[in-house]
Coordinates of C-alpha atoms and ligand atoms in Angstrom, one line a residue:
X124 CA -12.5 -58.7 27.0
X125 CA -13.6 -55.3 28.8
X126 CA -12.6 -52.8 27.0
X127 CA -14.9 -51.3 24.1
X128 CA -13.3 -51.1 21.0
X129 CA -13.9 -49.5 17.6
X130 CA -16.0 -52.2 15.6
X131 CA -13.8 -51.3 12.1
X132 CA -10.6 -49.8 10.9
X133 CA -9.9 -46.9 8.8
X134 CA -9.2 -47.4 5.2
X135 CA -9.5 -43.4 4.4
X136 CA -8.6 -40.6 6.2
X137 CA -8.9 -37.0 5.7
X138 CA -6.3 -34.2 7.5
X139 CA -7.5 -31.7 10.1
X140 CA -6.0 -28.5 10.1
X141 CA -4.2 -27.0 12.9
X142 CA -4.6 -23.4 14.0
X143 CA -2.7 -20.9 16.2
X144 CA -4.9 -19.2 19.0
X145 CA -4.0 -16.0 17.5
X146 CA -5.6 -17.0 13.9
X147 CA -8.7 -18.5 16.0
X148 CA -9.1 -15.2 17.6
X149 CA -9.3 -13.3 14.0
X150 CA -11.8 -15.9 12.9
X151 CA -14.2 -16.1 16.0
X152 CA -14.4 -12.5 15.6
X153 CA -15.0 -12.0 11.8
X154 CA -17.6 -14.7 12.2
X155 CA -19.7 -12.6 15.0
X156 CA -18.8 -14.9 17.3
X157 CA -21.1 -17.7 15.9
X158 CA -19.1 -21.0 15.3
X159 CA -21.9 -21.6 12.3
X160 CA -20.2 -18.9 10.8
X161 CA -16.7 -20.6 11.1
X162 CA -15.5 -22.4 7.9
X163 CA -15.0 -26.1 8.2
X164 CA -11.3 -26.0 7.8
X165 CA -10.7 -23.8 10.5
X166 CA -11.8 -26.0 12.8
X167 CA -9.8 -28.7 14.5
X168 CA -12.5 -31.2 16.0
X169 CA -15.8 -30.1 14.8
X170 CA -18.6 -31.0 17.4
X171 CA -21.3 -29.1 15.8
X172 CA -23.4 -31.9 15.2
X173 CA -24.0 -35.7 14.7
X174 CA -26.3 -34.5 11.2
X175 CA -24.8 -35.7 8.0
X176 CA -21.3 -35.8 9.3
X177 CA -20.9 -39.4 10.0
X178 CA -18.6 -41.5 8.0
X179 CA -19.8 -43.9 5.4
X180 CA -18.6 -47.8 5.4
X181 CA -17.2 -49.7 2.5
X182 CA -20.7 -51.3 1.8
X183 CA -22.3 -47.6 1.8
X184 CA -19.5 -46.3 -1.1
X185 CA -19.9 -49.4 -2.7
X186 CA -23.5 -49.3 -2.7
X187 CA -23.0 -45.9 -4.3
X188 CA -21.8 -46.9 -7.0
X189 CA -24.4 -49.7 -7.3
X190 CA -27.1 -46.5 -7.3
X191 CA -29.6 -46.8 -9.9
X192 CA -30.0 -43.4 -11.5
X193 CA -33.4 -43.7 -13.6
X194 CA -36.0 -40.8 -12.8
X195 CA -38.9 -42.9 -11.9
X196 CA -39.2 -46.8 -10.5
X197 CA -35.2 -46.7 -9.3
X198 CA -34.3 -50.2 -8.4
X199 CA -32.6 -48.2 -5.4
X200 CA -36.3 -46.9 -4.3
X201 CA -37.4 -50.3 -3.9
X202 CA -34.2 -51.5 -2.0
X203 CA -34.6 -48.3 0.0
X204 CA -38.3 -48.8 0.4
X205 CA -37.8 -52.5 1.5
X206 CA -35.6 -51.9 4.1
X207 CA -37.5 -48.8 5.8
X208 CA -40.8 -50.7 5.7
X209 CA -39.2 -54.0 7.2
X210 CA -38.3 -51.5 10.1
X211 CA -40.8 -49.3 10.5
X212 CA -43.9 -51.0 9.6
X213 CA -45.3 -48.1 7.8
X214 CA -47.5 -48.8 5.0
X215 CA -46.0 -45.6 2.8
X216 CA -42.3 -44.5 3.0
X217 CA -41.9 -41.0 1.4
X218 CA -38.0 -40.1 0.6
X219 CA -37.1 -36.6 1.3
X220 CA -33.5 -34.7 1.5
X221 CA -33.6 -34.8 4.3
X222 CA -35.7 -34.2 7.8
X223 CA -37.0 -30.9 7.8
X224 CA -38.2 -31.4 4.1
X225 CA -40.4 -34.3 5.5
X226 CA -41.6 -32.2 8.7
X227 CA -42.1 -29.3 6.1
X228 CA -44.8 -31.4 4.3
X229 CA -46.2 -33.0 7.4
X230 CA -46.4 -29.5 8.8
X231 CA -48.2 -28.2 5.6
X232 CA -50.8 -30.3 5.1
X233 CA -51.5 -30.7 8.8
X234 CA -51.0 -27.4 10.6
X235 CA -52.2 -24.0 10.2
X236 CA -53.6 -21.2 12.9
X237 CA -55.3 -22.5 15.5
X238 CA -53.8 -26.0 15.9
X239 CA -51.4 -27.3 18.4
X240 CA -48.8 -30.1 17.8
X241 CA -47.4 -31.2 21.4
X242 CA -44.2 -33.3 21.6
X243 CA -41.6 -34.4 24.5
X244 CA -39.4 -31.7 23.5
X245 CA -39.5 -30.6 19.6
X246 CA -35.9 -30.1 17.5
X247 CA -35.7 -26.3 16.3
X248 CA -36.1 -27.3 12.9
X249 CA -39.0 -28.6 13.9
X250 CA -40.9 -25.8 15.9
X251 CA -40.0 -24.1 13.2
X252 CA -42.1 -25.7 10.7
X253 CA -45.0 -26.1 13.0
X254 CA -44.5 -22.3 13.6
X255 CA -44.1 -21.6 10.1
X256 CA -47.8 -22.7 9.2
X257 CA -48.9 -20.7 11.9
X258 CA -49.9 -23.3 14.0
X259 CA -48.4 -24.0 17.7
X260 CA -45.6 -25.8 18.9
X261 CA -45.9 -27.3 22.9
X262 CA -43.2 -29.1 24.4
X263 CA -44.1 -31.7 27.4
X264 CA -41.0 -33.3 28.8
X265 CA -41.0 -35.3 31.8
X266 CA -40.5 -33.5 35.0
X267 CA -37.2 -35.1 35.3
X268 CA -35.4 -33.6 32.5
X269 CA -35.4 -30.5 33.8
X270 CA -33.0 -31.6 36.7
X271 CA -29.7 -31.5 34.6
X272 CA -27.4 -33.6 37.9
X273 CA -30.3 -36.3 38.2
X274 CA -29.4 -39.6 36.1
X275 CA -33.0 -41.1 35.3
X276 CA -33.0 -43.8 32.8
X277 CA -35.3 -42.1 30.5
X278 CA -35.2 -38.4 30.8
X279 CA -36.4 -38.3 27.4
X280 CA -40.1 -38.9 28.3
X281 CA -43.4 -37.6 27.5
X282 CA -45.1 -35.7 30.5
X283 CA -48.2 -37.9 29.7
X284 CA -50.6 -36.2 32.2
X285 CA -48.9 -32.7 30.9
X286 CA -50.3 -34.3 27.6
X287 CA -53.1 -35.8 29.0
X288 CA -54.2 -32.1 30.2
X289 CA -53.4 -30.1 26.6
X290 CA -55.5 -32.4 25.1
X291 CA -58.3 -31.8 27.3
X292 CA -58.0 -27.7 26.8
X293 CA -57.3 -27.6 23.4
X294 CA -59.5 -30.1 22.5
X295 CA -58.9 -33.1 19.9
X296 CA -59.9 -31.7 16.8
X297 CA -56.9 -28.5 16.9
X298 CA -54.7 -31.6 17.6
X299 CA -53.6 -33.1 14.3
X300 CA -50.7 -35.1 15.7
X301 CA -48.8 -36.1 18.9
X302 CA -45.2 -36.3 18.5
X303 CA -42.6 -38.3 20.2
X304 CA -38.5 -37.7 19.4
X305 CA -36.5 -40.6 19.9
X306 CA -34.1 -39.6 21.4
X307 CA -35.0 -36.6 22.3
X308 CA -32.6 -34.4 21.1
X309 CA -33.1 -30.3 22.2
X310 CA -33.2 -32.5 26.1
X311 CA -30.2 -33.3 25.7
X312 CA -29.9 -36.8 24.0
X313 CA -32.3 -38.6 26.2
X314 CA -33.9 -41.8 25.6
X315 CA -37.5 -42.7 25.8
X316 CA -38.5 -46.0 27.6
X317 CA -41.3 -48.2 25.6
X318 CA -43.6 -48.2 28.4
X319 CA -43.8 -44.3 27.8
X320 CA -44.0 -44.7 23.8
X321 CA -46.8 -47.2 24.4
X322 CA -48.9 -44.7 27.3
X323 CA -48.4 -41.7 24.8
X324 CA -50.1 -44.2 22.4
X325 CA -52.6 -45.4 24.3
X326 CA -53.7 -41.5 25.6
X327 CA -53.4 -40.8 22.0
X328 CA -55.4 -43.8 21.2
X329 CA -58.5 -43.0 23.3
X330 CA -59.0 -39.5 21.8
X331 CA -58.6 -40.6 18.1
X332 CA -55.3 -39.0 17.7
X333 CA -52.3 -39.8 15.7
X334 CA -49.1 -40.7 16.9
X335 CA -45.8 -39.2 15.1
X336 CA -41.8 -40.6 15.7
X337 CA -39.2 -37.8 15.2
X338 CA -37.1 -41.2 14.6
X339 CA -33.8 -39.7 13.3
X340 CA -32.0 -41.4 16.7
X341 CA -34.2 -44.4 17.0
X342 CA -31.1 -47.0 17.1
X343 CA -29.6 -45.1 19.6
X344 CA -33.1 -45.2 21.1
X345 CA -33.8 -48.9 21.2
X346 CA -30.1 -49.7 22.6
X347 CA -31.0 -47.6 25.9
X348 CA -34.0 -49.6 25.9
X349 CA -32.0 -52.6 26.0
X350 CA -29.7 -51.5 28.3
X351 CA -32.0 -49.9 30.9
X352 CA -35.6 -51.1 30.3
X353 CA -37.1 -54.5 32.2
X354 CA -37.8 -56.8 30.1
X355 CA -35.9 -56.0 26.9
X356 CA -32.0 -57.0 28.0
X357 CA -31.6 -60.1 25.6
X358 CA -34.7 -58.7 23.2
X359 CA -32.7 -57.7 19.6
X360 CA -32.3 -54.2 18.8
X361 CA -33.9 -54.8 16.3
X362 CA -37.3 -56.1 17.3
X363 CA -36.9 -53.2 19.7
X364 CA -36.9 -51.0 16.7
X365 CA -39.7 -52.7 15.4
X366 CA -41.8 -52.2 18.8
X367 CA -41.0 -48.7 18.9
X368 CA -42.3 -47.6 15.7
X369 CA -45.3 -50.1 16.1
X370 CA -47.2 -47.5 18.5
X371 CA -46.5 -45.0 16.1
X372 CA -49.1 -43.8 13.1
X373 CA -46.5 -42.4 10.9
X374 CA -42.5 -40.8 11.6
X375 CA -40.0 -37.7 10.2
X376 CA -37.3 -39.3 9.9
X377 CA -33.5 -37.4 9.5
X378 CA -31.1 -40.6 7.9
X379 CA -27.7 -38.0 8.5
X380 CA -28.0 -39.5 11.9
X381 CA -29.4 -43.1 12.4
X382 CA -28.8 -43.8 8.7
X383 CA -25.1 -43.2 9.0
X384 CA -25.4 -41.2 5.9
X385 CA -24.2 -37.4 4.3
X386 CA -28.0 -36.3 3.2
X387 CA -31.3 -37.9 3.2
X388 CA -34.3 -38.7 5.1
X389 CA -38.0 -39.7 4.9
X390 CA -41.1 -39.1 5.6
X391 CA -43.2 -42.8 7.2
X392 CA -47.0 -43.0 6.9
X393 CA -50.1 -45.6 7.0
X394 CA -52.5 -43.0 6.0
X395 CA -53.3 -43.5 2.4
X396 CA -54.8 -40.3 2.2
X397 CA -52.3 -38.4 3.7
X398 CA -49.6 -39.9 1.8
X399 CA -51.3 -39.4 -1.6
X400 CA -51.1 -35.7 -0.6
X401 CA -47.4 -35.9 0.9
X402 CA -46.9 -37.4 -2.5
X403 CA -48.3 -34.4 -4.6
X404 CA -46.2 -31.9 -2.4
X405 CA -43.2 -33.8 -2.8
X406 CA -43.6 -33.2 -6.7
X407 CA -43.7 -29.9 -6.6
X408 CA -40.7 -29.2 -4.0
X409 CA -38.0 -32.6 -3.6
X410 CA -39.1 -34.6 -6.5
X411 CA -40.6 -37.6 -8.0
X412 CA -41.9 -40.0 -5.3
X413 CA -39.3 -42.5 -6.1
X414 CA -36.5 -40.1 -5.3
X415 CA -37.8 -37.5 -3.5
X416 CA -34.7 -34.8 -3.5
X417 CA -31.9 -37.6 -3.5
X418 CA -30.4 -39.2 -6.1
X419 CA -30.3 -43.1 -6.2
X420 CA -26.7 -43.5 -4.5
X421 CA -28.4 -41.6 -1.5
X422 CA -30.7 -44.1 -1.6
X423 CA -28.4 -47.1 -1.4
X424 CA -26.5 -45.5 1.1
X425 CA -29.6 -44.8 3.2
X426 CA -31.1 -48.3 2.9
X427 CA -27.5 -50.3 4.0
X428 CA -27.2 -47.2 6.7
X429 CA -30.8 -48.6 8.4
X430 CA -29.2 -51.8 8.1
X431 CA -25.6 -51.2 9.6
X432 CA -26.8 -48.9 12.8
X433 CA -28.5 -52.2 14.3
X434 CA -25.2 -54.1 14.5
X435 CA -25.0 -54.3 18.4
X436 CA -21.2 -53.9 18.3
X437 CA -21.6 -51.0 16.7
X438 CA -24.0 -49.5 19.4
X439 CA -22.4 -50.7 22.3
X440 CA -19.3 -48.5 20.8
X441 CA -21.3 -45.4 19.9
X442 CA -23.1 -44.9 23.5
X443 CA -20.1 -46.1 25.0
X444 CA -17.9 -43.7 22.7
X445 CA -20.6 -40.5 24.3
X446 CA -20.6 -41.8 27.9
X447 CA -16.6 -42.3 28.0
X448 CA -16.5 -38.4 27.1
X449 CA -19.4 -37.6 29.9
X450 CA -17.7 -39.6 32.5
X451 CA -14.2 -38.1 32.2
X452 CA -16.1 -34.7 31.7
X453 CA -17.9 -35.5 35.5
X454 CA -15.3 -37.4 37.2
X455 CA -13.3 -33.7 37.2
X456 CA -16.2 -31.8 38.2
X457 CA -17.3 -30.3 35.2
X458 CA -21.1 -29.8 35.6
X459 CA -23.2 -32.1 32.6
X460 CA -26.4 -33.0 31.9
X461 CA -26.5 -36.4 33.3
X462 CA -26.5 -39.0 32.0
X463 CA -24.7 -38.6 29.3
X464 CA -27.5 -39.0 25.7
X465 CA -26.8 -41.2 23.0
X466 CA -25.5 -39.1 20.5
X467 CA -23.4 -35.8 22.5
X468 CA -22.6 -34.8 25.7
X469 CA -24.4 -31.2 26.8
X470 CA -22.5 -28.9 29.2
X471 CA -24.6 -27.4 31.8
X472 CA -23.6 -23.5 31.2
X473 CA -25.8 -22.3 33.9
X474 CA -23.4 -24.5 36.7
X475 CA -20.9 -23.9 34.4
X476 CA -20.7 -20.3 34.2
X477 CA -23.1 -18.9 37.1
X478 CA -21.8 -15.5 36.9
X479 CA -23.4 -14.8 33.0
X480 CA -27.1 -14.2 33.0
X481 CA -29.6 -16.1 30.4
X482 CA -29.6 -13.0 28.9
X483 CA -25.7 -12.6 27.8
X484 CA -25.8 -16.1 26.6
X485 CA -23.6 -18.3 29.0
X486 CA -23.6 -21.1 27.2
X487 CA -22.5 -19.0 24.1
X488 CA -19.6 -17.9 25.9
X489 CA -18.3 -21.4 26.8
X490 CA -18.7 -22.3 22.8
X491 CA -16.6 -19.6 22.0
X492 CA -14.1 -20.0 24.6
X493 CA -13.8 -24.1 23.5
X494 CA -13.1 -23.3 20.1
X495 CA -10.2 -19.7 20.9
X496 CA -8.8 -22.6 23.4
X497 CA -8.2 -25.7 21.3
X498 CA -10.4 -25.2 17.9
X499 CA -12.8 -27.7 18.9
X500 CA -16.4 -26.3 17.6
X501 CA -19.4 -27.2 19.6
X502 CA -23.0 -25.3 19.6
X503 CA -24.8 -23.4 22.0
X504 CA -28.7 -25.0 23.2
X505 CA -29.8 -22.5 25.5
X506 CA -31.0 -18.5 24.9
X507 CA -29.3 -18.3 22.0
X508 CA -31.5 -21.2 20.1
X509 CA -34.9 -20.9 22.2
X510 CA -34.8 -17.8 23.8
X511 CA -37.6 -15.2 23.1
X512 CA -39.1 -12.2 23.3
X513 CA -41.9 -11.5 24.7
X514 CA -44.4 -9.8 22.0
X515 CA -46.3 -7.3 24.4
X516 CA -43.7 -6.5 27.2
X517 CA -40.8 -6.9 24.7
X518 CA -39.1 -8.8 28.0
X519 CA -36.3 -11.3 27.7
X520 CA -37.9 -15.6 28.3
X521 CA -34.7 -17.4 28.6
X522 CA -34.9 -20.8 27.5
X523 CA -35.8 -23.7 30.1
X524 CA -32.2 -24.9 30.1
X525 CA -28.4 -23.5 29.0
X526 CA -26.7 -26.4 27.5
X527 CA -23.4 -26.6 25.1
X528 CA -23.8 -29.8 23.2
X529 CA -20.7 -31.3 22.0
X530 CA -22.2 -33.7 19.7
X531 CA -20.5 -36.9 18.2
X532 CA -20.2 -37.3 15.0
X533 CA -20.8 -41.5 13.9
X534 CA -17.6 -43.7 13.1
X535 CA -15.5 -40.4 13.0
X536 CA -13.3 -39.7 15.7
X537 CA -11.1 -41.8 17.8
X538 CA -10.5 -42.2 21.6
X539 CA -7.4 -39.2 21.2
X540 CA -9.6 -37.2 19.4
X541 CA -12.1 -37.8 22.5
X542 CA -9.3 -37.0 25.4
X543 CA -8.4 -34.2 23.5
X544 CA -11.8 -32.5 24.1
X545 CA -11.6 -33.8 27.6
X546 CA -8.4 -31.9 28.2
X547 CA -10.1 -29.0 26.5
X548 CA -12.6 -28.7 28.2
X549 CA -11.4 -29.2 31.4
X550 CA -8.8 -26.2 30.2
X551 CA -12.0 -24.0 29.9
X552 CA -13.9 -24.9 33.3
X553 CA -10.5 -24.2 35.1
X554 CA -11.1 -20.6 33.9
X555 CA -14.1 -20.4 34.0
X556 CA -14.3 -17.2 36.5
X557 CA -13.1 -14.9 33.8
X558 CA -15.5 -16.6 30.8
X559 CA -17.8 -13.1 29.4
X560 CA -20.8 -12.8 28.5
X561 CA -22.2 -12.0 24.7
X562 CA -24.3 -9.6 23.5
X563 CA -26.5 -10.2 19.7
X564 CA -25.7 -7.4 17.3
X565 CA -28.2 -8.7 14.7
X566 CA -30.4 -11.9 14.2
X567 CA -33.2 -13.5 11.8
X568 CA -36.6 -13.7 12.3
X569 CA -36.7 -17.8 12.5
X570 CA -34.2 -19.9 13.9
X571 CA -31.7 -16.8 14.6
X572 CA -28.6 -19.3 15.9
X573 CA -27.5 -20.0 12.5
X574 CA -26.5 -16.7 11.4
X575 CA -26.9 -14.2 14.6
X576 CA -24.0 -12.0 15.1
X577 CA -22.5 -11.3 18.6
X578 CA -20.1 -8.8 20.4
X579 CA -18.3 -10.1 23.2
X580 CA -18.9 -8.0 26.7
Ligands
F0G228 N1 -35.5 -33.8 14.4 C1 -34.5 -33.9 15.2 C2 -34.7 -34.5 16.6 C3 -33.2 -33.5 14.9 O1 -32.2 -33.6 15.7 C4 -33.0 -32.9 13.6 C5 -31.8 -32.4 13.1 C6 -34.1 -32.8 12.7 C7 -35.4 -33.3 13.2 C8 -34.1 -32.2 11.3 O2 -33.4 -33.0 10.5 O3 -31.3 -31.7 9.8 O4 -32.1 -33.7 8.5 O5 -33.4 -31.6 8.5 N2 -30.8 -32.2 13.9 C9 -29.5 -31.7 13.6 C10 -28.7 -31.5 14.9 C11 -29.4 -30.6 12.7 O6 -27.6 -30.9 14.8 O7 -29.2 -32.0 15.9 P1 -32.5 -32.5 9.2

């Protein structure tokens, strides 16, 4: 058979609520035009993220319930631990909340002023922990993700002589780490191919430096591989998996995305050192090493999660679930990053909506205008999330890219839901002449898209 079907049925469901455009309009506006701001109720088709909003199988509740409790040596932990080793190879598996707890640790024992942590393109969360400790955060995608109409196989790259060259100026000792996200989320979903894991390891390799996986999407990942790579078409996703993290020294790891569950994540390592002192952090901020911040249902849920995400029918649904959205998205014109990522489909604002400059956000405006349209809440990658000032001139740096990323959350929605946010959008680009612009009326020091307020212009 051709066509690509849901691999389960749907034992619970849970109602969406309906809104009238006039409502929508009250509540974009008391929440400062920032869908973060929006309660969850009031939105119809929530495409904020993939993160913690997938939905759990019958072997993930049960194993809930299974949970074993106990402060210390949890049956659960071992399960849990099992599992992630068998997958990742990693000699120490850490559990944390979730990812940024694990990047938070990573980032404190490794990073402080006057080191550098380069990576294909870091998430926000992040940056923001490498920025946090005062050391610096450098991004190195491949040339080719920067052409949003070009679909390359593996936009998600490392710029290896980009990488090659940092190295050489910074110098290998205010390099801690090299990391690599799989798939590489803030451009745009993209997968990285194995050769380019295993050259980023081998550069790494011959100047004695570390290499990290931000792993939260590393099913997704090692599907693409199979799919687009030479040599891997009848290889097993999960031997692909294996591969993958085999090049890698240690990995953050987010499990609300590739572990299919609500909360959780963890932190991979082979240095025994390192993890003794991971260990001792852990302690005194998420908890005994054998929980680390979750309780022991988490780590049931986590542990079948890893297992579930490498059921091929289950992938070939997921990417084909995203690219279904991209391609009725393109077939009418609308301008997307091509091709469509593994886990959401990005907008391209600036072909989108030419007429807004960086600076009055246009990618912003299109979130807004999905959401007053059809209640469908997506977020805005672009200026709003990486744009800057700069310290001496006090100018506007607009980010690389504008991008709206209408992001998919796992075993959620159906194909309706899907054609729904087709028509929607496609509602939005046809007026896309009169979309405005947005100007920020107050923002946070760090990571200011989360609770930044706007006026519209
Ligand atoms: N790394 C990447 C590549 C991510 O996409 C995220 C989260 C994190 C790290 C942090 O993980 O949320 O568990 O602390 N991304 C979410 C998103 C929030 O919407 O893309 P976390």
């Amino acid at each position: 058979m051709k066509t690509i079907i849901e691999p389960f049925k749907i034992k619970t469901v849970e109602p969406i609520r309906f809104t009238s455009p006039e409502e929508r309009s009250r509540i974009l506006a008391e929440a400062g035009f920032n869908p973060f701001l929006i309660r969850a109720e009031d939105v119809l088709i929530d495409l904020l993220t993939d993160s913690g909003t997938s939905a759990m199988s019958a072997k993930q509740w049960a194993g809930m319930m299974e949970g074993d409790e106990s402060y210390a040596g949890a049956r659960s932990f071992f399960r849990f631990e099992r599992i992630a080793k068998d997958l990742t190879g990693f000699d120490f598996i850490i559990p944390t909340h979730q990812g940024r707890a694990a990047e938070k640790i990573l980032f404190t024992l490794l990073g402080g002023a006057g080191k550098y942590f380069p990576n294909n393109t870091h998430f926000d969360t992040t940056r923001a922990n490498i920025e946090f400790s005062g050391a610096e955060a450098l991004d190195f995608p491949t040339p080719a993700a920067r052409e949003t109409a070009s679909p390359a196989d593996f936009k998600g790259d490392m710029d290896i002589p980009a990488l090659e060259r940092c190295i050489r100026e910074k110098g290998r000792e205010s390099i801690p780490l090299v990391m690599v996200t799989v798939t590489n989320n803030a451009g745009g979903g993209q997968p990285v191919s194995m050769k380019n894991i295993r050259e980023t390891k081998e550069l790494c390799s011959r100047y004695g430096i570390p290499l990290f996986l931000d792993a939260c999407r590393f099913a997704e990942n090692a599907f693409f591989i199979k799919k687009r790579e030479k040599g891997f078409g009848t290889v097993p996703v999960k031997s692909i998996v294996q591969e993958m993290f085999s090049y890698a020294d240690g990995c953050t790891m987010s499990a609300k995305k590739d572990a299919i569950v609500n909360m959780g994540g963890f932190l991979g390592l082979n240095d025994a050192d390192l993890a003794s002192k991971a260990r001792n952090i852990l302690i005194v901020t998420e908890g005994f090493p054998t929980y680390g911040g979750l309780a022991g249902r988490d780590l049931e849920a986590m542990a079948q999660g890893l297992e579930e995400v490498l059921d091929e029918n289950y992938l070939t649904y997921r990417i084909r679930s995203v690219e279904y959205l991209g391609e009725k998205l393109s077939r009418a014109g609308v301008p997307i990053l091509e091709p469509p990522g593994g886990h959401a489909i990005y907008l391209d604002a600036k072909r989108f909506a030419p007429h807004i400059a960086p600076h009055h956000f246009p990618g912003q405006a299109i979130v807004c205008e999905l959401y007053l349209a059809a209640g469908i809440r997506s977020v805005e990658i672009g200026s709003v999330m990486f744009g800057r000032k700069n310290p001496s001139t006090g100018e506007f740096v607009p980010a690389p890219m504008e991008l709206v990323r209408l992001a998919i959350p796992r075993r959620v929605y159906t194909q309706s839901h899907i054609d729904y946010v087709v028509e929607a959008v496609l509602d939005v680009y046809s007026r896309r002449k009169q979309l405005a612009g947005l100007r920020i009326v107050s923002e946070a020091p760090l990571l200011r898209h989360f609770t930044a307020r706007f006026e519209s212009l």
